[in-house]
Coordinates of C-alpha atoms in Angstrom, one line a residue:
X1 CA 88.7 68.6 85.5
X2 CA 89.6 66.4 82.5
X3 CA 93.0 68.2 82.3
X4 CA 93.7 67.4 86.0
X5 CA 92.9 63.7 85.5
X6 CA 95.0 63.4 82.4
X7 CA 97.9 65.0 84.3
X8 CA 97.6 62.5 87.1
X9 CA 97.6 59.6 84.7
X10 CA 100.8 60.9 83.1
X11 CA 102.4 61.4 86.5
X12 CA 101.6 57.8 87.5
X13 CA 102.9 56.3 84.3
X14 CA 106.1 58.3 84.6
X15 CA 106.6 57.1 88.2
X16 CA 106.1 53.4 87.3
X17 CA 108.5 53.7 84.4
X18 CA 111.2 55.3 86.5
X19 CA 110.9 52.5 89.1
X20 CA 110.9 49.6 86.6
X21 CA 113.6 50.7 84.2
X22 CA 116.6 50.4 86.7
X23 CA 115.6 46.9 87.7
X24 CA 115.3 45.7 84.1
X25 CA 118.5 47.4 83.2
X26 CA 120.6 45.7 85.9
X27 CA 119.2 42.3 84.9
X28 CA 120.2 43.0 81.4
X29 CA 123.7 44.1 82.4
X30 CA 124.1 41.1 84.7
X31 CA 123.2 38.7 81.9
X32 CA 125.4 40.5 79.4
X33 CA 128.4 40.4 81.8
X34 CA 128.6 36.6 81.8
X35 CA 131.3 35.1 79.8
X36 CA 131.1 31.3 79.3
X37 CA 128.8 31.2 82.3
X38 CA 131.1 33.2 84.5
X39 CA 130.8 36.8 85.4
X40 CA 133.3 39.2 84.1
X41 CA 134.9 41.0 87.0
X42 CA 135.0 44.8 87.0
X43 CA 137.3 45.0 89.9
X44 CA 140.2 47.4 89.2
X45 CA 142.6 44.9 90.8
X46 CA 141.5 42.1 88.6
X47 CA 141.7 44.2 85.5
X48 CA 145.4 45.1 85.7
X49 CA 147.5 44.1 82.7
X50 CA 149.7 42.0 84.9
X51 CA 146.8 39.9 86.2
X52 CA 146.8 36.4 84.8
X53 CA 143.0 36.7 84.1
X54 CA 143.5 39.8 82.0
X55 CA 142.9 39.3 78.3
X56 CA 142.2 41.5 75.3
X57 CA 138.7 40.0 75.1
X58 CA 137.9 40.9 78.7
X59 CA 139.2 44.4 78.2
X60 CA 136.8 44.9 75.2
X61 CA 133.9 43.5 77.2
X62 CA 134.6 45.8 80.1
X63 CA 134.7 48.9 77.8
X64 CA 131.4 47.8 76.2
X65 CA 129.8 47.3 79.6
X66 CA 130.9 50.8 80.8
X67 CA 129.5 52.3 77.6
X68 CA 126.1 50.6 78.1
X69 CA 126.1 51.8 81.8
X70 CA 126.7 55.4 80.7
X71 CA 123.8 55.1 78.1
X72 CA 121.5 53.8 80.8
X73 CA 122.4 56.6 83.2
X74 CA 121.6 59.2 80.5
X75 CA 118.2 57.5 79.9
X76 CA 117.5 57.6 83.7
X77 CA 118.4 61.3 83.8
X78 CA 116.0 62.0 80.9
X79 CA 113.2 60.1 82.7
X80 CA 113.8 62.1 85.9
X81 CA 113.5 65.3 83.9
X82 CA 110.2 64.1 82.3
X83 CA 108.9 63.2 85.8
X84 CA 109.8 66.6 87.2
X85 CA 108.0 68.3 84.3
X86 CA 104.9 66.1 84.9
X87 CA 104.9 67.1 88.6
X88 CA 105.3 70.8 87.7
X89 CA 102.3 70.6 85.3
X90 CA 100.2 68.8 87.8
X91 CA 101.1 71.4 90.5
X92 CA 100.2 74.3 88.1
X93 CA 96.9 72.7 87.2
X94 CA 96.1 72.4 90.9
X95 CA 96.8 76.1 91.3
X96 CA 94.8 76.9 88.2
X97 CA 91.8 75.0 89.5
X98 CA 92.0 76.9 92.8
X99 CA 92.0 80.1 90.8
X100 CA 88.8 79.1 89.1
X101 CA 87.2 78.2 92.4
X102 CA 88.1 81.6 93.8
X103 CA 86.5 83.3 90.9
X104 CA 83.5 81.1 91.1
X105 CA 82.8 82.6 94.5
X106 CA 82.4 86.1 93.0
X107 CA 79.1 85.1 91.4
X108 CA 80.4 85.9 87.9
X109 CA 79.5 83.9 84.8
X110 CA 81.7 81.3 83.0
X111 CA 83.3 84.1 81.1
X112 CA 84.8 85.2 84.4
X113 CA 85.9 81.7 85.3
X114 CA 87.7 81.4 82.0
X115 CA 89.8 84.5 82.9
X116 CA 93.3 83.9 84.1
X117 CA 94.5 85.6 87.2
X118 CA 97.9 87.1 86.5
X119 CA 100.7 84.9 88.0
X120 CA 98.6 81.7 88.2
X121 CA 98.2 81.0 84.5
X122 CA 99.2 77.6 83.0
X123 CA 100.8 76.9 79.7
X124 CA 97.5 75.8 78.1
X125 CA 95.5 78.9 79.2
X126 CA 98.0 81.7 79.2
X127 CA 96.7 85.2 78.9
X128 CA 97.9 87.0 75.7
X129 CA 100.8 89.3 76.5
X130 CA 100.7 92.9 75.6
X131 CA 103.7 94.0 73.5
X132 CA 106.4 95.8 75.4
X133 CA 106.0 99.1 73.6
X134 CA 102.3 98.9 72.6
X135 CA 100.4 102.1 73.4
X136 CA 97.5 101.7 75.8
X137 CA 94.6 104.1 75.2
X138 CA 92.6 105.4 78.2
X139 CA 89.5 107.7 77.9
X140 CA 88.3 109.8 80.9
X141 CA 85.4 112.3 81.1
X142 CA 86.4 115.2 83.4
X143 CA 84.7 118.4 84.2
X144 CA 85.2 121.0 86.9
X145 CA 87.8 121.7 89.6
X146 CA 87.1 118.8 92.0
X147 CA 87.1 116.2 89.2
X148 CA 90.5 117.5 88.0
X149 CA 92.0 116.7 91.4
X150 CA 90.5 113.2 91.2
X151 CA 92.0 112.6 87.7
X152 CA 95.5 113.4 89.1
X153 CA 95.2 110.6 91.7
X154 CA 93.9 108.2 89.1
X155 CA 96.7 109.0 86.7
X156 CA 99.3 108.6 89.5
X157 CA 98.0 105.1 90.3
X158 CA 98.2 104.2 86.6
X159 CA 101.7 105.6 86.1
X160 CA 103.0 103.9 89.2
X161 CA 102.3 100.4 87.9
X162 CA 102.6 100.9 84.1
X163 CA 105.2 99.5 81.8
X164 CA 103.8 100.7 78.5
X165 CA 103.4 104.0 76.7
X166 CA 100.0 105.6 77.5
X167 CA 97.7 107.8 75.5
X168 CA 95.1 109.6 77.6
X169 CA 91.9 110.9 75.8
X170 CA 90.4 113.5 78.1
X171 CA 86.8 114.7 77.4
X172 CA 87.0 117.9 79.4
X173 CA 85.2 121.2 79.9
X174 CA 87.1 124.4 79.5
X175 CA 88.0 124.5 83.2
X176 CA 89.4 121.0 83.4
X177 CA 91.2 121.4 80.1
X178 CA 93.1 124.5 81.4
X179 CA 94.0 122.8 84.6
X180 CA 95.1 119.4 83.2
X181 CA 96.8 120.8 80.1
X182 CA 99.1 122.9 82.3
X183 CA 99.6 120.0 84.7
X184 CA 100.7 117.5 82.0
X185 CA 102.8 120.1 80.2
X186 CA 104.7 120.8 83.4
X187 CA 104.8 117.2 84.6
X188 CA 106.7 116.1 81.5
X189 CA 106.2 112.3 82.0
X190 CA 108.0 110.3 79.2
X191 CA 105.9 108.1 76.9
X192 CA 102.6 109.8 77.9
X193 CA 100.5 111.6 75.4
X194 CA 97.4 113.6 76.2
X195 CA 94.6 114.7 73.8
X196 CA 91.7 116.9 74.9
X197 CA 88.1 116.8 73.5
X198 CA 85.8 119.7 74.2
X199 CA 83.0 118.4 76.4
X200 CA 80.9 121.5 76.0
X201 CA 80.6 120.7 72.3
X202 CA 79.1 117.3 73.1
X203 CA 76.4 118.6 75.5
X204 CA 73.9 118.8 72.7
X205 CA 74.3 115.1 72.0
X206 CA 73.0 114.1 75.5
X207 CA 71.3 117.1 76.9
X208 CA 67.9 115.7 75.9
X209 CA 68.3 112.9 78.5
X210 CA 67.0 113.9 82.0
X211 CA 69.5 112.7 84.6
X212 CA 69.2 112.6 88.4
X213 CA 72.8 111.5 89.0
X214 CA 75.2 113.8 90.8
X215 CA 77.6 113.7 87.8
X216 CA 75.1 115.8 85.8
X217 CA 75.2 116.0 82.0
X218 CA 78.9 114.9 81.9
X219 CA 77.8 111.5 83.3
X220 CA 76.2 110.7 80.0
X221 CA 79.1 111.5 77.7
X222 CA 80.6 108.0 77.7
X223 CA 77.7 107.1 75.4
X224 CA 79.2 109.3 72.5
X225 CA 82.8 108.1 72.7
X226 CA 82.5 106.2 69.4
X227 CA 81.6 109.6 67.7
X228 CA 84.1 111.7 69.8
X229 CA 87.3 109.7 69.7
X230 CA 89.4 109.4 66.4
X231 CA 88.0 107.1 63.8
X232 CA 91.3 105.2 63.6
X233 CA 91.2 104.3 67.3
X234 CA 90.1 100.7 67.5
X235 CA 89.9 100.1 71.3
X236 CA 90.0 102.1 74.5
X237 CA 89.7 101.6 78.3
X238 CA 87.1 104.0 79.7
X239 CA 87.5 105.0 83.4
X240 CA 85.6 107.0 85.9
X241 CA 87.6 109.7 87.8
X242 CA 87.0 107.9 91.1
X243 CA 89.1 104.9 90.2
X244 CA 92.4 103.7 91.8
X245 CA 94.6 101.1 90.1
X246 CA 96.4 98.5 92.1
X247 CA 98.1 96.7 89.2
X248 CA 99.5 97.3 85.7
X249 CA 96.8 98.6 83.4
X250 CA 98.4 96.4 80.6
X251 CA 96.7 93.4 82.3
X252 CA 93.3 94.9 81.7
X253 CA 94.3 95.9 78.1
X254 CA 95.2 92.2 77.4
X255 CA 91.6 91.2 78.1
X256 CA 90.6 92.6 74.7
X257 CA 92.2 89.5 73.2
X258 CA 89.5 87.4 74.9
X259 CA 86.6 89.0 73.2
X260 CA 84.8 86.7 70.8
X261 CA 82.1 87.0 68.2
X262 CA 80.1 90.2 68.7
X263 CA 81.4 91.0 72.1
X264 CA 82.3 94.7 72.1
X265 CA 81.8 95.8 75.7
X266 CA 83.9 94.6 78.7
X267 CA 82.1 95.2 82.0
X268 CA 82.1 94.1 85.6
X269 CA 78.8 93.0 87.1
X270 CA 77.1 95.5 89.4
X271 CA 77.9 94.5 93.0
X272 CA 74.9 96.1 94.6
X273 CA 71.2 95.1 94.4
X274 CA 70.2 98.3 92.6
X275 CA 69.0 96.7 89.4
X276 CA 67.2 93.9 91.3
X277 CA 64.8 96.5 92.6
X278 CA 64.7 95.4 96.2
X279 CA 66.6 98.2 97.9
X280 CA 63.4 99.9 99.1
X281 CA 59.7 99.8 98.6
X282 CA 58.4 100.8 95.1
X283 CA 62.0 101.0 93.8
X284 CA 61.8 100.8 90.0
X285 CA 65.2 100.7 88.3
X286 CA 66.0 100.7 84.6
X287 CA 65.9 97.3 82.9
X288 CA 69.1 95.3 83.2
X289 CA 70.4 91.7 82.7
X290 CA 70.4 90.1 86.1
X291 CA 72.3 92.4 88.6
X292 CA 73.3 94.7 85.7
X293 CA 76.7 96.0 84.9
X294 CA 78.8 98.9 86.4
X295 CA 80.3 101.4 83.9
X296 CA 83.1 102.7 86.1
X297 CA 85.5 100.5 84.0
X298 CA 84.6 99.8 80.4
X299 CA 86.5 98.0 77.6
X300 CA 85.2 99.4 74.3
X301 CA 85.9 97.9 70.9
X302 CA 85.3 101.1 69.0
X303 CA 85.7 99.8 65.5
X304 CA 83.1 97.1 65.9
X305 CA 80.7 99.4 67.8
X306 CA 80.8 101.8 64.9
X307 CA 80.0 99.0 62.5
X308 CA 77.0 98.0 64.7
X309 CA 75.7 101.5 64.6
X310 CA 76.1 102.0 68.3
X311 CA 74.9 105.6 68.1
X312 CA 71.6 104.6 66.7
X313 CA 71.3 101.6 69.1
X314 CA 71.6 103.5 72.4
X315 CA 69.5 106.4 71.2
X316 CA 66.5 104.2 70.3
X317 CA 66.8 102.3 73.5
X318 CA 67.0 105.5 75.6
X319 CA 64.0 107.1 73.9
X320 CA 61.9 104.0 74.4
X321 CA 62.8 103.6 78.1
X322 CA 62.4 107.3 78.9
X323 CA 58.8 107.1 78.0
X324 CA 58.2 105.1 81.1
X325 CA 61.2 105.9 83.3
X326 CA 61.2 109.7 82.6
X327 CA 64.8 110.1 83.7
X328 CA 68.0 108.2 84.4
X329 CA 69.1 107.6 88.0
X330 CA 72.7 106.3 87.3
X331 CA 73.4 108.4 84.1
X332 CA 75.0 106.4 81.3
X333 CA 75.0 103.2 83.3
X334 CA 71.2 102.9 83.0
X335 CA 71.3 103.2 79.2
X336 CA 74.2 100.8 78.8
X337 CA 72.3 98.2 80.8
X338 CA 69.1 98.7 78.9
X339 CA 71.0 98.1 75.6
X340 CA 72.7 95.0 77.1
X341 CA 69.3 93.7 78.3
X342 CA 68.1 93.6 74.7
X343 CA 71.5 92.5 73.2
X344 CA 73.3 90.3 75.8
X345 CA 75.7 89.1 73.2
X346 CA 77.4 92.5 73.2
X347 CA 79.0 92.1 76.7
X348 CA 82.1 90.3 77.8
X349 CA 81.9 89.9 81.6
X350 CA 85.1 90.9 83.4
X351 CA 86.1 89.3 86.7
X352 CA 84.9 91.5 89.4
X353 CA 88.3 92.4 90.8
X354 CA 88.6 94.7 87.8
X355 CA 86.0 97.0 89.4
X356 CA 85.7 96.5 93.2
X357 CA 82.8 98.8 93.9
X358 CA 82.9 100.6 97.3
X359 CA 79.4 101.9 98.0
X360 CA 77.2 101.3 101.0
X361 CA 75.1 98.5 99.4
X362 CA 77.7 96.5 97.5
X363 CA 79.1 93.1 98.2
X364 CA 82.6 93.9 97.0
X365 CA 84.2 91.7 99.7
X366 CA 83.2 88.7 97.6
X367 CA 85.7 89.8 94.8
X368 CA 88.9 89.3 96.8
X369 CA 90.3 87.1 99.5
X370 CA 93.8 88.6 99.6
X371 CA 95.4 91.9 98.8
X372 CA 97.0 90.4 95.7
X373 CA 93.5 89.8 94.3
X374 CA 92.7 93.5 94.0
X375 CA 93.1 95.1 90.6
X376 CA 90.9 98.2 90.5
X377 CA 89.1 100.1 93.3
X378 CA 86.1 102.1 92.5
X379 CA 84.8 104.8 95.0
X380 CA 81.4 104.9 93.4
X381 CA 79.5 106.4 96.3
X382 CA 78.7 110.1 96.8
X383 CA 80.3 109.6 100.2
X384 CA 83.6 108.6 98.6
X385 CA 86.2 107.9 101.4
X386 CA 83.5 107.9 104.0
X387 CA 81.7 104.9 102.5
X388 CA 80.7 102.0 104.8
X389 CA 82.8 99.0 104.0
X390 CA 84.3 96.2 106.1
X391 CA 87.8 96.9 104.7
X392 CA 87.4 100.6 104.0
X393 CA 90.5 101.5 106.1
X394 CA 92.7 99.4 103.9
X395 CA 91.2 100.9 100.7
X396 CA 91.5 104.4 102.1
X397 CA 95.2 103.9 102.9
X398 CA 95.9 102.6 99.4
X399 CA 94.1 105.6 98.0
X400 CA 95.9 108.1 100.2
X401 CA 99.2 106.5 99.2
X402 CA 98.7 107.7 95.6
X403 CA 97.1 110.9 96.7
X404 CA 100.2 112.0 98.6
X405 CA 102.8 110.3 96.3
X406 CA 105.5 112.5 94.9
X407 CA 104.5 112.9 91.2
X408 CA 108.0 113.9 90.3
X409 CA 109.1 110.3 90.9
X410 CA 106.9 109.1 88.1
X411 CA 109.0 110.9 85.4
X412 CA 110.8 107.7 84.6
X413 CA 111.8 106.5 81.2
X414 CA 110.4 103.4 79.5
X415 CA 113.7 101.8 78.4
X416 CA 113.7 100.2 75.0
X417 CA 110.6 102.1 73.8
X418 CA 110.9 104.9 71.2
X419 CA 108.9 107.9 72.1
X420 CA 107.8 111.0 70.2
X421 CA 110.3 113.8 70.5
X422 CA 109.2 116.4 73.0
X423 CA 110.7 119.8 71.9
X424 CA 110.5 121.3 75.4
X425 CA 112.2 118.3 76.9
X426 CA 115.0 118.3 74.2
X427 CA 115.6 122.0 74.7
X428 CA 115.8 121.5 78.4
X429 CA 118.3 118.7 78.1
X430 CA 120.4 120.8 75.7
X431 CA 120.5 123.8 78.1
X432 CA 121.4 121.6 81.1
X433 CA 124.2 119.9 79.1
X434 CA 125.8 123.3 78.4
X435 CA 126.2 124.1 82.1
X436 CA 129.6 123.8 83.7
X437 CA 129.3 121.4 86.7
X438 CA 132.5 122.9 88.2
X439 CA 131.0 126.3 88.3
X440 CA 130.5 127.4 91.9
X441 CA 127.0 128.7 91.0
X442 CA 126.1 125.5 89.1
X443 CA 123.2 124.6 91.4
X444 CA 121.7 128.1 91.0
X445 CA 122.1 128.2 87.3
X446 CA 120.6 124.7 87.0
X447 CA 117.5 125.8 89.1
X448 CA 116.6 128.3 86.3
X449 CA 115.8 125.4 84.0
X450 CA 113.8 123.3 86.5
X451 CA 110.2 122.8 85.3
X452 CA 107.9 122.7 88.4
X453 CA 104.8 120.6 88.1
X454 CA 101.8 123.1 88.5
X455 CA 98.2 122.5 89.4
X456 CA 96.1 125.6 88.7
X457 CA 92.9 126.3 90.6
X458 CA 93.3 123.6 93.1
X459 CA 90.0 124.6 94.7
X460 CA 86.7 125.7 93.3
X461 CA 86.9 129.3 91.8
X462 CA 84.3 131.7 90.8
X463 CA 84.8 135.3 89.8
X464 CA 82.5 137.8 88.0
X465 CA 84.4 140.8 86.6
X466 CA 83.3 144.2 87.7
X467 CA 81.1 146.1 85.2
X468 CA 83.2 149.3 85.4
X469 CA 86.5 147.4 84.7
X470 CA 88.2 148.7 87.8
X471 CA 88.7 145.6 89.9
X472 CA 91.9 144.8 91.7
X473 CA 93.4 141.4 92.6
X474 CA 95.7 140.7 95.6
X475 CA 98.7 138.6 94.5
X476 CA 100.9 136.7 96.9
X477 CA 103.0 133.5 97.2
X478 CA 103.6 131.3 100.2
X479 CA 104.8 128.0 101.5
X480 CA 103.3 125.6 104.1
X481 CA 104.7 127.5 107.1
X482 CA 102.6 130.6 106.2
X483 CA 99.3 128.8 105.8
X484 CA 97.9 130.4 109.0
X485 CA 97.9 133.9 107.2
X486 CA 95.2 132.9 104.7
X487 CA 92.2 133.4 106.9
X488 CA 93.3 136.8 108.1
X489 CA 94.0 138.0 104.6
X490 CA 90.6 136.8 103.4
X491 CA 89.0 138.7 106.2
X492 CA 90.9 141.9 105.4
X493 CA 90.6 141.7 101.6
X494 CA 87.1 141.1 100.1
X495 CA 88.2 141.3 96.5
X496 CA 89.7 138.6 94.2
X497 CA 93.0 136.9 95.4
X498 CA 95.5 134.9 93.4
X499 CA 97.8 132.8 95.5
X500 CA 100.7 130.5 94.5
X501 CA 101.6 127.9 97.1
X502 CA 104.9 126.0 97.0
X503 CA 104.0 122.6 98.4
X504 CA 104.9 118.9 98.2
X505 CA 102.1 116.4 97.2
X506 CA 101.6 115.5 100.8
X507 CA 101.5 119.1 101.9
X508 CA 99.0 119.9 99.1
X509 CA 96.6 117.4 100.7
X510 CA 97.1 118.9 104.1
X511 CA 96.3 122.3 102.7
X512 CA 93.1 120.8 101.1
X513 CA 92.0 119.4 104.4
X514 CA 92.8 122.7 106.2
X515 CA 90.9 124.8 103.6
X516 CA 87.8 122.4 103.6
X517 CA 87.7 122.7 107.3
X518 CA 87.8 126.5 107.4
X519 CA 84.5 128.3 107.2
X520 CA 86.3 131.5 106.1
X521 CA 88.1 129.9 103.2
X522 CA 85.2 127.8 102.1
X523 CA 83.0 130.9 102.2
X524 CA 85.2 132.6 99.6
X525 CA 85.0 131.5 95.9
X526 CA 87.0 134.3 94.4
X527 CA 90.3 133.1 95.8
X528 CA 92.5 131.2 93.2
X529 CA 94.9 128.7 94.8
X530 CA 97.6 127.5 92.4
X531 CA 99.9 124.7 93.6
X532 CA 103.5 124.7 92.4
X533 CA 105.0 121.4 93.5
X534 CA 108.3 121.3 95.3
X535 CA 111.4 120.3 93.4
X536 CA 115.0 121.1 94.1
X537 CA 116.5 122.8 97.2
X538 CA 115.6 126.5 96.5
X539 CA 112.5 128.5 97.0
X540 CA 111.5 129.8 93.5
X541 CA 110.0 133.1 94.6
X542 CA 110.0 134.6 91.1
X543 CA 108.3 131.6 89.5
X544 CA 105.6 131.6 92.2
X545 CA 104.9 135.2 91.8
X546 CA 104.7 134.8 88.0
X547 CA 102.3 131.9 88.3
X548 CA 100.0 133.9 90.6
X549 CA 100.2 137.0 88.3
X550 CA 99.6 135.1 85.1
X551 CA 96.2 134.0 86.2
X552 CA 94.8 137.3 87.4
X553 CA 91.5 138.2 85.7
X554 CA 91.3 141.9 86.6
X555 CA 92.9 144.9 84.9
X556 CA 94.8 145.8 88.1
X557 CA 96.7 143.8 90.8
X558 CA 98.2 144.5 94.2
X559 CA 101.4 142.6 94.9
X560 CA 102.2 141.9 98.5
X561 CA 104.2 139.5 100.6
X562 CA 102.1 136.9 102.5
X563 CA 103.4 138.3 105.8
X564 CA 101.8 141.7 105.2
X565 CA 98.2 142.1 106.3
X566 CA 96.2 144.6 104.3
X567 CA 94.2 147.1 106.3
X568 CA 90.4 146.9 106.3
X569 CA 88.9 148.7 103.4
X570 CA 92.1 148.7 101.3
X571 CA 90.4 146.8 98.5
X572 CA 87.5 149.3 98.2
X573 CA 90.0 152.2 98.3
X574 CA 92.2 150.8 95.5
X575 CA 89.2 150.0 93.4
X576 CA 88.0 153.6 93.7
X577 CA 91.4 155.0 93.0
X578 CA 91.8 152.8 89.9
X579 CA 88.6 154.1 88.4
X580 CA 89.8 157.7 88.8
X581 CA 93.6 158.0 88.2
X582 CA 95.2 154.6 87.2
X583 CA 96.0 153.2 83.8
X584 CA 95.8 149.5 83.1
X585 CA 98.8 147.3 84.0
X586 CA 101.7 147.1 81.6
X587 CA 103.5 143.8 81.2
X588 CA 107.3 143.8 81.0
X589 CA 110.1 141.3 81.1
X590 CA 112.9 143.3 82.3
X591 CA 113.5 141.5 85.6
X592 CA 111.6 138.2 85.1
X593 CA 108.9 137.1 82.7
X594 CA 105.5 138.7 83.3
X595 CA 106.6 141.1 86.0
X596 CA 104.0 143.9 85.9
X597 CA 104.6 147.6 86.7
X598 CA 102.0 150.3 87.2

């Protein structure tokens, strides 16, 4: 308020100065233009050399007067510039005050009100800018087949808006690591690095904590990030898999510069009444400061947390609270809040648009008044896209945009930022440069070097190998126009199946909806669906067959085109024959890599 008043006083003073200066100037010029009580004429006609009134003295006076007029005009122009600057500052301060009032409506603390909404910052309160090529570190806990799909959508939304190099730290189980390692390796996104940390090795750190949350034991692993991530890593953004970004993640990274004193955790206030304990009768939540905080988006200052002995801090708090609570209801979030309740100085409260929580009991609509206010959307309800919210249709469309977005378009370079040399990428570029573009078969030869993005095990997969080591897997490949064959094949072949599907991102989501709506397909867990994403103009039949064959887990396989329907009982017949007369499959590379002959 003081800054606004000061700006108005400056504006008023500048206006009065601009009005008074011209009047004083012209009085001064008029007095100075008198010679012996008579005005000196500036008329061009009277100043001609042949005029009888023309003298050398009057010529000098005229030149002196013109010089003074030019000086006054320069002063006037300078005053106008100062006035326009004063108006601009006043206007920006007005915008800035409106930004504060909007944030005040979210119910956040003065830390929130001190935040600057991107695009509305003034000169005196400008948010620190992230360096152009500064690497942003992101940590995500991911386990299982479904969570791996969610991570892809999250990563797409981050890549779409980003302008900085990214380093993803993925705490993953063996399933998610296999899926995501292959995906990122074949995605080949410039200026993106991915490191994996074995989640199974961390189970012993948190398995002693009873947890009722649907995320299971993996929902507690954010507590041990200070111990898991590299010791040299100073700060990291921690995200849930059900997050969608609507802005550049660098804006969130810049908030680290606002931490003061002992603030080591950046969190958004919980937008439901869960921790207030009034959702239902006898509801007894874990202790929290006010409404508590949501841990779907966390800023962690790892170096300071380690110095504060965070590991010991949260363990002692959890042990004490579990004596009365017996188990956690919201996984790591309960323990984070219990620690903050005892040590409120640890938390820096983020504006709530950094974690707009979409569950049935939240008040998320108070965090935004316009689309431009949205930064991060959090689908933190077990219902996910089916959650009840006034604007859920808009949020769902935004989510579906990234869900079906062509991931190949995100392979763009960050110009001006040096990146680590990728051997595979360099070899690929070298091979492509050696091709002759005038060759009639150039497009076919170039297709050999195309790296297709691949998502293994797109749906949940379970398979127990046969004890007699005689099992047979049906192997096939298909595109979207053969999708109707899947149910019939599953009915005819009871054994394991490995399928490679050549689909676009949008078609992959159509397939997912089709499969989830089919009782036949959902009733089978021994069918592995591997998505090879479309790129180029040709159908890569050999690549698809190789992908399906590579991930066969049985000693024998039966190769078939998708159009051929196996007869009933063929699986049992081949399994019996393999136990009596067949030898294991031999791999060869005569025709194409990993072609198998019997």
